[in-house]
Amino acid sequence: MFEQRARIVHEGIALAEYTGGNAKKEIQQTNYGKAKSTLDSQLAGLGETKKKAGEMIDGARKFEETVNENRKSIAALEDAVKIMTDQKNDDRRKMDELETKYRNMETSQSARDFEEDLATYIYPRDTPVIHGPTFANLMLWLNTNMNTPEGEEANKKWKALKDRFGWTDRHENVLYKMLKCKMIFKQQKIDFDATFSNEEKECRDKILQIHIYIKSIPS
C-alpha cells in the first residue's frame, strides 16, 4: 500500500516536472516569438524611417538644385534688365542731345529768318545786298540814310513796327543772342535755349510775333 502511494507520488512529481518543463518551454517560446515580432516590427519601422529620411534628403537636394537654378535665372534676368536699362539710358541721352541740338538750330534759324524777312520788308526795292550781319547792317543803313527819301520811308516802317510791338533794346539784345546760337548749335551738350531767362523768352516770343506779322504783309 505504501509502495503504491509512493509510486503515485513519484509519477505525479515526474508528470509535474514534465508538464512544468513544457510550460516553461512554451512560455520561453512565446516570449521569444513576441520579442522577435516586436524586433521585426521595430526593424520594419526603422526601415520605413530610413526610407522617409532618404526621400527627405532627396527632396532637400532637389529643392536646393531648384533654388540654385532659380538664382541663376534671376541673375540672368537681372543682367538682361541692366543691359536694357543701360541701353534705354543711352538712347535717352542721345535723344536729349538731339532735342537740344534741334532747339538750338530752331532758335538760330528763327532769328536768321526774322532778320532776313525784316530786311526785305524795310529796305527799298532793288537795294543792293549788303554782305555781313543782316540786322546790324540794316540798323546801320537806317541811321546812315535817315535823311534820304528812301531812308525816311524805311525808318517810318521800322518805327511803326517798334511802336506796334513795343520793341526795346532788350529785344535787340535777345535777337543778337539768338543769332549767336548759330555758332554753337553743333555743341549738342549745350542747351542754348535753357540759357534764356523768362524775360528774355518773352522778348524772343515777341520777335517771333513780329516775324509772323511781317510775313503776313503783302509784298
Tab-separated table of C-alpha atoms in Angstrom:
chain	number	residue	atom	x	y	z
A	1	MET	CA	0.000	0.000	0.000
A	2	PHE	CA	2.764	2.348	0.932
A	3	GLU	CA	4.726	1.443	-2.140
A	4	GLN	CA	1.728	2.096	-4.312
A	5	ARG	CA	1.302	5.571	-2.826
A	6	ALA	CA	4.982	6.285	-3.229
A	7	ARG	CA	4.840	5.277	-6.868
A	8	ILE	CA	1.819	7.511	-7.460
A	9	VAL	CA	3.580	10.427	-5.803
A	10	HIS	CA	6.693	9.775	-7.826
A	11	GLU	CA	4.712	9.626	-11.031
A	12	GLY	CA	2.920	12.850	-10.054
A	13	ILE	CA	6.212	14.598	-9.437
A	14	ALA	CA	7.585	13.342	-12.707
A	15	LEU	CA	4.449	14.457	-14.516
A	16	ALA	CA	4.620	17.843	-12.829
A	17	GLU	CA	8.242	18.246	-13.781
A	18	TYR	CA	7.470	17.253	-17.351
A	19	THR	CA	4.455	19.488	-17.506
A	20	GLY	CA	6.313	22.364	-15.857
A	21	GLY	CA	9.214	21.979	-18.235
A	22	ASN	CA	6.947	22.025	-21.216
A	23	ALA	CA	5.096	25.044	-19.854
A	24	LYS	CA	8.352	26.847	-19.245
A	25	LYS	CA	9.500	25.956	-22.704
A	26	GLU	CA	6.219	27.176	-24.182
A	27	ILE	CA	6.485	30.408	-22.201
A	28	GLN	CA	10.019	30.918	-23.424
A	29	GLN	CA	8.965	30.210	-26.981
A	30	THR	CA	6.031	32.608	-26.612
A	31	ASN	CA	8.230	35.341	-25.167
A	32	TYR	CA	10.798	34.775	-27.918
A	33	GLY	CA	8.080	34.998	-30.537
A	34	LYS	CA	6.761	38.202	-29.062
A	35	ALA	CA	10.248	39.684	-28.785
A	36	LYS	CA	11.056	38.645	-32.347
A	37	SER	CA	7.777	40.086	-33.575
A	38	THR	CA	8.486	43.328	-31.717
A	39	LEU	CA	12.015	43.444	-33.096
A	40	ASP	CA	10.796	42.734	-36.623
A	41	SER	CA	8.221	45.488	-36.231
A	42	GLN	CA	10.863	47.895	-34.960
A	43	LEU	CA	13.215	46.929	-37.779
A	44	ALA	CA	10.408	47.447	-40.291
A	45	GLY	CA	9.666	50.836	-38.722
A	46	LEU	CA	13.355	51.699	-38.815
A	47	GLY	CA	13.481	50.741	-42.479
A	48	GLU	CA	10.450	52.908	-43.204
A	49	THR	CA	12.006	55.765	-41.261
A	50	LYS	CA	15.251	55.326	-43.175
A	51	LYS	CA	13.302	55.314	-46.435
A	52	LYS	CA	11.475	58.502	-45.488
A	53	ALA	CA	14.752	60.076	-44.393
A	54	GLY	CA	16.234	59.201	-47.785
A	55	GLU	CA	13.222	60.700	-49.535
A	56	MET	CA	13.560	63.851	-47.431
A	57	ILE	CA	17.258	64.090	-48.293
A	58	ASP	CA	16.458	63.641	-51.994
A	59	GLY	CA	13.708	66.240	-51.692
A	60	ALA	CA	16.063	68.669	-49.957
A	61	ARG	CA	18.699	68.085	-52.658
A	62	LYS	CA	16.173	68.681	-55.434
A	63	PHE	CA	14.914	71.789	-53.643
A	64	GLU	CA	18.472	73.109	-53.366
A	65	GLU	CA	19.025	72.406	-57.068
A	66	THR	CA	15.796	74.243	-57.882
A	67	VAL	CA	16.867	77.187	-55.706
A	68	ASN	CA	20.247	77.311	-57.453
A	69	GLU	CA	18.581	77.192	-60.864
A	70	ASN	CA	16.215	79.968	-59.809
A	71	ARG	CA	19.158	82.025	-58.592
A	72	LYS	CA	20.877	81.559	-61.940
A	73	SER	CA	17.679	82.546	-63.748
A	74	ILE	CA	17.261	85.613	-61.532
A	75	ALA	CA	20.903	86.598	-62.087
A	76	ALA	CA	20.476	86.209	-65.857
A	77	LEU	CA	17.274	88.258	-65.721
A	78	GLU	CA	18.981	90.973	-63.672
A	79	ASP	CA	21.814	91.101	-66.217
A	80	ALA	CA	19.300	91.386	-69.048
A	81	VAL	CA	17.406	94.144	-67.215
A	82	LYS	CA	20.673	96.008	-66.573
A	83	ILE	CA	21.617	95.791	-70.248
A	84	MET	CA	18.168	97.023	-71.265
A	85	THR	CA	18.293	99.823	-68.681
A	86	ASP	CA	21.749	100.910	-69.833
A	87	GLN	CA	20.572	100.845	-73.446
A	88	LYS	CA	17.457	102.822	-72.541
A	89	ASN	CA	19.534	105.402	-70.662
A	90	ASP	CA	21.929	105.649	-73.592
A	91	ASP	CA	19.021	106.091	-76.014
A	92	ARG	CA	17.501	108.713	-73.706
A	93	ARG	CA	20.827	110.556	-73.561
A	94	LYS	CA	21.144	110.521	-77.347
A	95	MET	CA	17.541	111.672	-77.690
A	96	ASP	CA	18.163	114.520	-75.242
A	97	GLU	CA	21.224	115.566	-77.224
A	98	LEU	CA	19.236	115.526	-80.467
A	99	GLU	CA	16.408	117.507	-78.885
A	100	THR	CA	18.926	120.034	-77.558
A	101	LYS	CA	20.554	120.318	-80.961
A	102	TYR	CA	17.154	120.772	-82.600
A	103	ARG	CA	16.141	123.522	-80.153
A	104	ASN	CA	19.442	125.292	-80.758
A	105	MET	CA	19.015	125.054	-84.519
A	106	GLU	CA	15.399	126.202	-84.272
A	107	THR	CA	16.373	129.224	-82.164
A	108	SER	CA	19.159	130.156	-84.548
A	109	GLN	CA	17.091	129.634	-87.689
A	110	SER	CA	14.123	131.625	-86.396
A	111	ALA	CA	16.428	134.590	-85.678
A	112	ARG	CA	18.060	134.273	-89.091
A	113	ASP	CA	14.690	134.130	-90.863
A	114	PHE	CA	13.461	137.131	-88.869
A	115	GLU	CA	16.363	139.420	-89.769
A	116	GLU	CA	16.229	138.447	-93.447
A	117	ASP	CA	12.467	138.983	-93.737
A	118	LEU	CA	12.752	142.224	-91.744
A	119	ALA	CA	15.450	143.471	-94.123
A	120	THR	CA	13.296	142.547	-97.115
A	121	TYR	CA	10.370	144.468	-95.595
A	122	ILE	CA	12.359	147.577	-94.568
A	123	TYR	CA	14.836	148.042	-97.399
A	124	PRO	CA	13.626	149.851	-100.512
A	125	ARG	CA	13.219	147.664	-103.553
A	126	ASP	CA	16.346	146.975	-105.578
A	127	THR	CA	18.597	147.757	-102.604
A	128	PRO	CA	21.985	146.080	-103.191
A	129	VAL	CA	22.640	143.101	-100.965
A	130	ILE	CA	24.949	144.019	-98.107
A	131	HIS	CA	27.076	141.091	-97.003
A	132	GLY	CA	27.615	140.551	-93.298
A	133	PRO	CA	25.298	140.552	-90.279
A	134	THR	CA	21.897	141.372	-91.749
A	135	PHE	CA	20.220	143.080	-88.785
A	136	ALA	CA	23.299	145.094	-87.805
A	137	ASN	CA	23.750	146.262	-91.408
A	138	LEU	CA	20.057	147.190	-91.601
A	139	MET	CA	20.284	149.324	-88.449
A	140	LEU	CA	23.426	150.982	-89.827
A	141	TRP	CA	21.738	151.675	-93.171
A	142	LEU	CA	18.671	153.199	-91.465
A	143	ASN	CA	20.863	155.514	-89.421
A	144	THR	CA	23.046	156.474	-92.380
A	145	ASN	CA	20.158	157.123	-94.775
A	146	MET	CA	17.595	158.652	-92.412
A	147	ASN	CA	17.640	161.962	-94.318
A	148	THR	CA	17.126	160.430	-97.756
A	149	PRO	CA	13.648	159.764	-99.173
A	150	GLU	CA	14.267	156.015	-99.155
A	151	GLY	CA	15.744	156.189	-95.665
A	152	GLU	CA	12.851	158.237	-94.306
A	153	GLU	CA	10.316	155.732	-95.650
A	154	ALA	CA	12.293	152.786	-94.291
A	155	ASN	CA	12.664	154.425	-90.863
A	156	LYS	CA	8.900	155.028	-90.753
A	157	LYS	CA	8.295	151.328	-91.350
A	158	TRP	CA	10.750	150.333	-88.651
A	159	LYS	CA	9.313	152.835	-86.148
A	160	ALA	CA	5.780	151.607	-86.847
A	161	LEU	CA	6.858	148.047	-86.107
A	162	LYS	CA	8.626	149.042	-82.896
A	163	ASP	CA	5.630	151.039	-81.691
A	164	ARG	CA	3.180	148.279	-82.582
A	165	PHE	CA	5.072	145.557	-80.709
A	166	GLY	CA	6.846	147.597	-78.031
A	167	TRP	CA	10.350	146.934	-79.364
A	168	THR	CA	13.133	147.928	-76.966
A	169	ASP	CA	16.873	147.481	-76.629
A	170	ARG	CA	16.144	144.272	-74.716
A	171	HIS	CA	14.541	142.760	-77.808
A	172	GLU	CA	17.567	143.734	-79.869
A	173	ASN	CA	19.928	142.125	-77.345
A	174	VAL	CA	17.855	138.931	-77.339
A	175	LEU	CA	17.907	138.868	-81.143
A	176	TYR	CA	21.698	139.046	-81.132
A	177	LYS	CA	21.762	136.281	-78.535
A	178	MET	CA	19.543	134.135	-80.754
A	179	LEU	CA	21.810	134.779	-83.734
A	180	LYS	CA	24.825	133.832	-81.634
A	181	CYS	CA	23.267	130.411	-81.157
A	182	LYS	CA	24.047	129.705	-84.811
A	183	MET	CA	27.731	129.488	-83.957
A	184	ILE	CA	27.330	126.936	-81.164
A	185	PHE	CA	24.287	124.834	-82.079
A	186	LYS	CA	26.531	121.938	-83.107
A	187	GLN	CA	27.591	121.565	-79.493
A	188	GLN	CA	24.845	119.140	-78.619
A	189	LYS	CA	25.515	119.130	-74.883
A	190	ILE	CA	24.791	122.856	-74.592
A	191	ASP	CA	21.089	123.638	-74.334
A	192	PHE	CA	21.241	127.215	-75.579
A	193	ASP	CA	17.503	127.670	-75.145
A	194	ALA	CA	17.871	126.994	-71.417
A	195	THR	CA	20.217	129.989	-71.092
A	196	PHE	CA	17.343	132.404	-71.741
A	197	SER	CA	15.744	133.999	-68.707
A	198	ASN	CA	11.963	134.270	-68.517
A	199	GLU	CA	12.185	137.926	-69.538
A	200	GLU	CA	14.396	137.028	-72.500
A	201	LYS	CA	11.957	134.320	-73.543
A	202	GLU	CA	9.181	136.915	-73.591
A	203	CYS	CA	11.323	139.084	-75.869
A	204	ARG	CA	12.054	136.081	-78.069
A	205	ASP	CA	8.344	135.325	-78.376
A	206	LYS	CA	7.723	138.947	-79.314
A	207	ILE	CA	10.351	138.707	-82.070
A	208	LEU	CA	8.574	135.646	-83.442
A	209	GLN	CA	5.273	137.550	-83.388
A	210	ILE	CA	6.829	140.408	-85.356
A	211	HIS	CA	8.185	137.899	-87.839
A	212	ILE	CA	4.752	136.358	-88.350
A	213	TYR	CA	3.265	139.825	-88.835
A	214	ILE	CA	5.906	140.826	-91.409
A	215	LYS	CA	5.322	137.666	-93.414
A	216	SER	CA	1.576	138.352	-93.453
A	217	ILE	CA	2.052	141.775	-95.120
A	218	PRO	CA	1.625	141.592	-98.905
A	219	SER	CA	4.854	142.400	-100.698
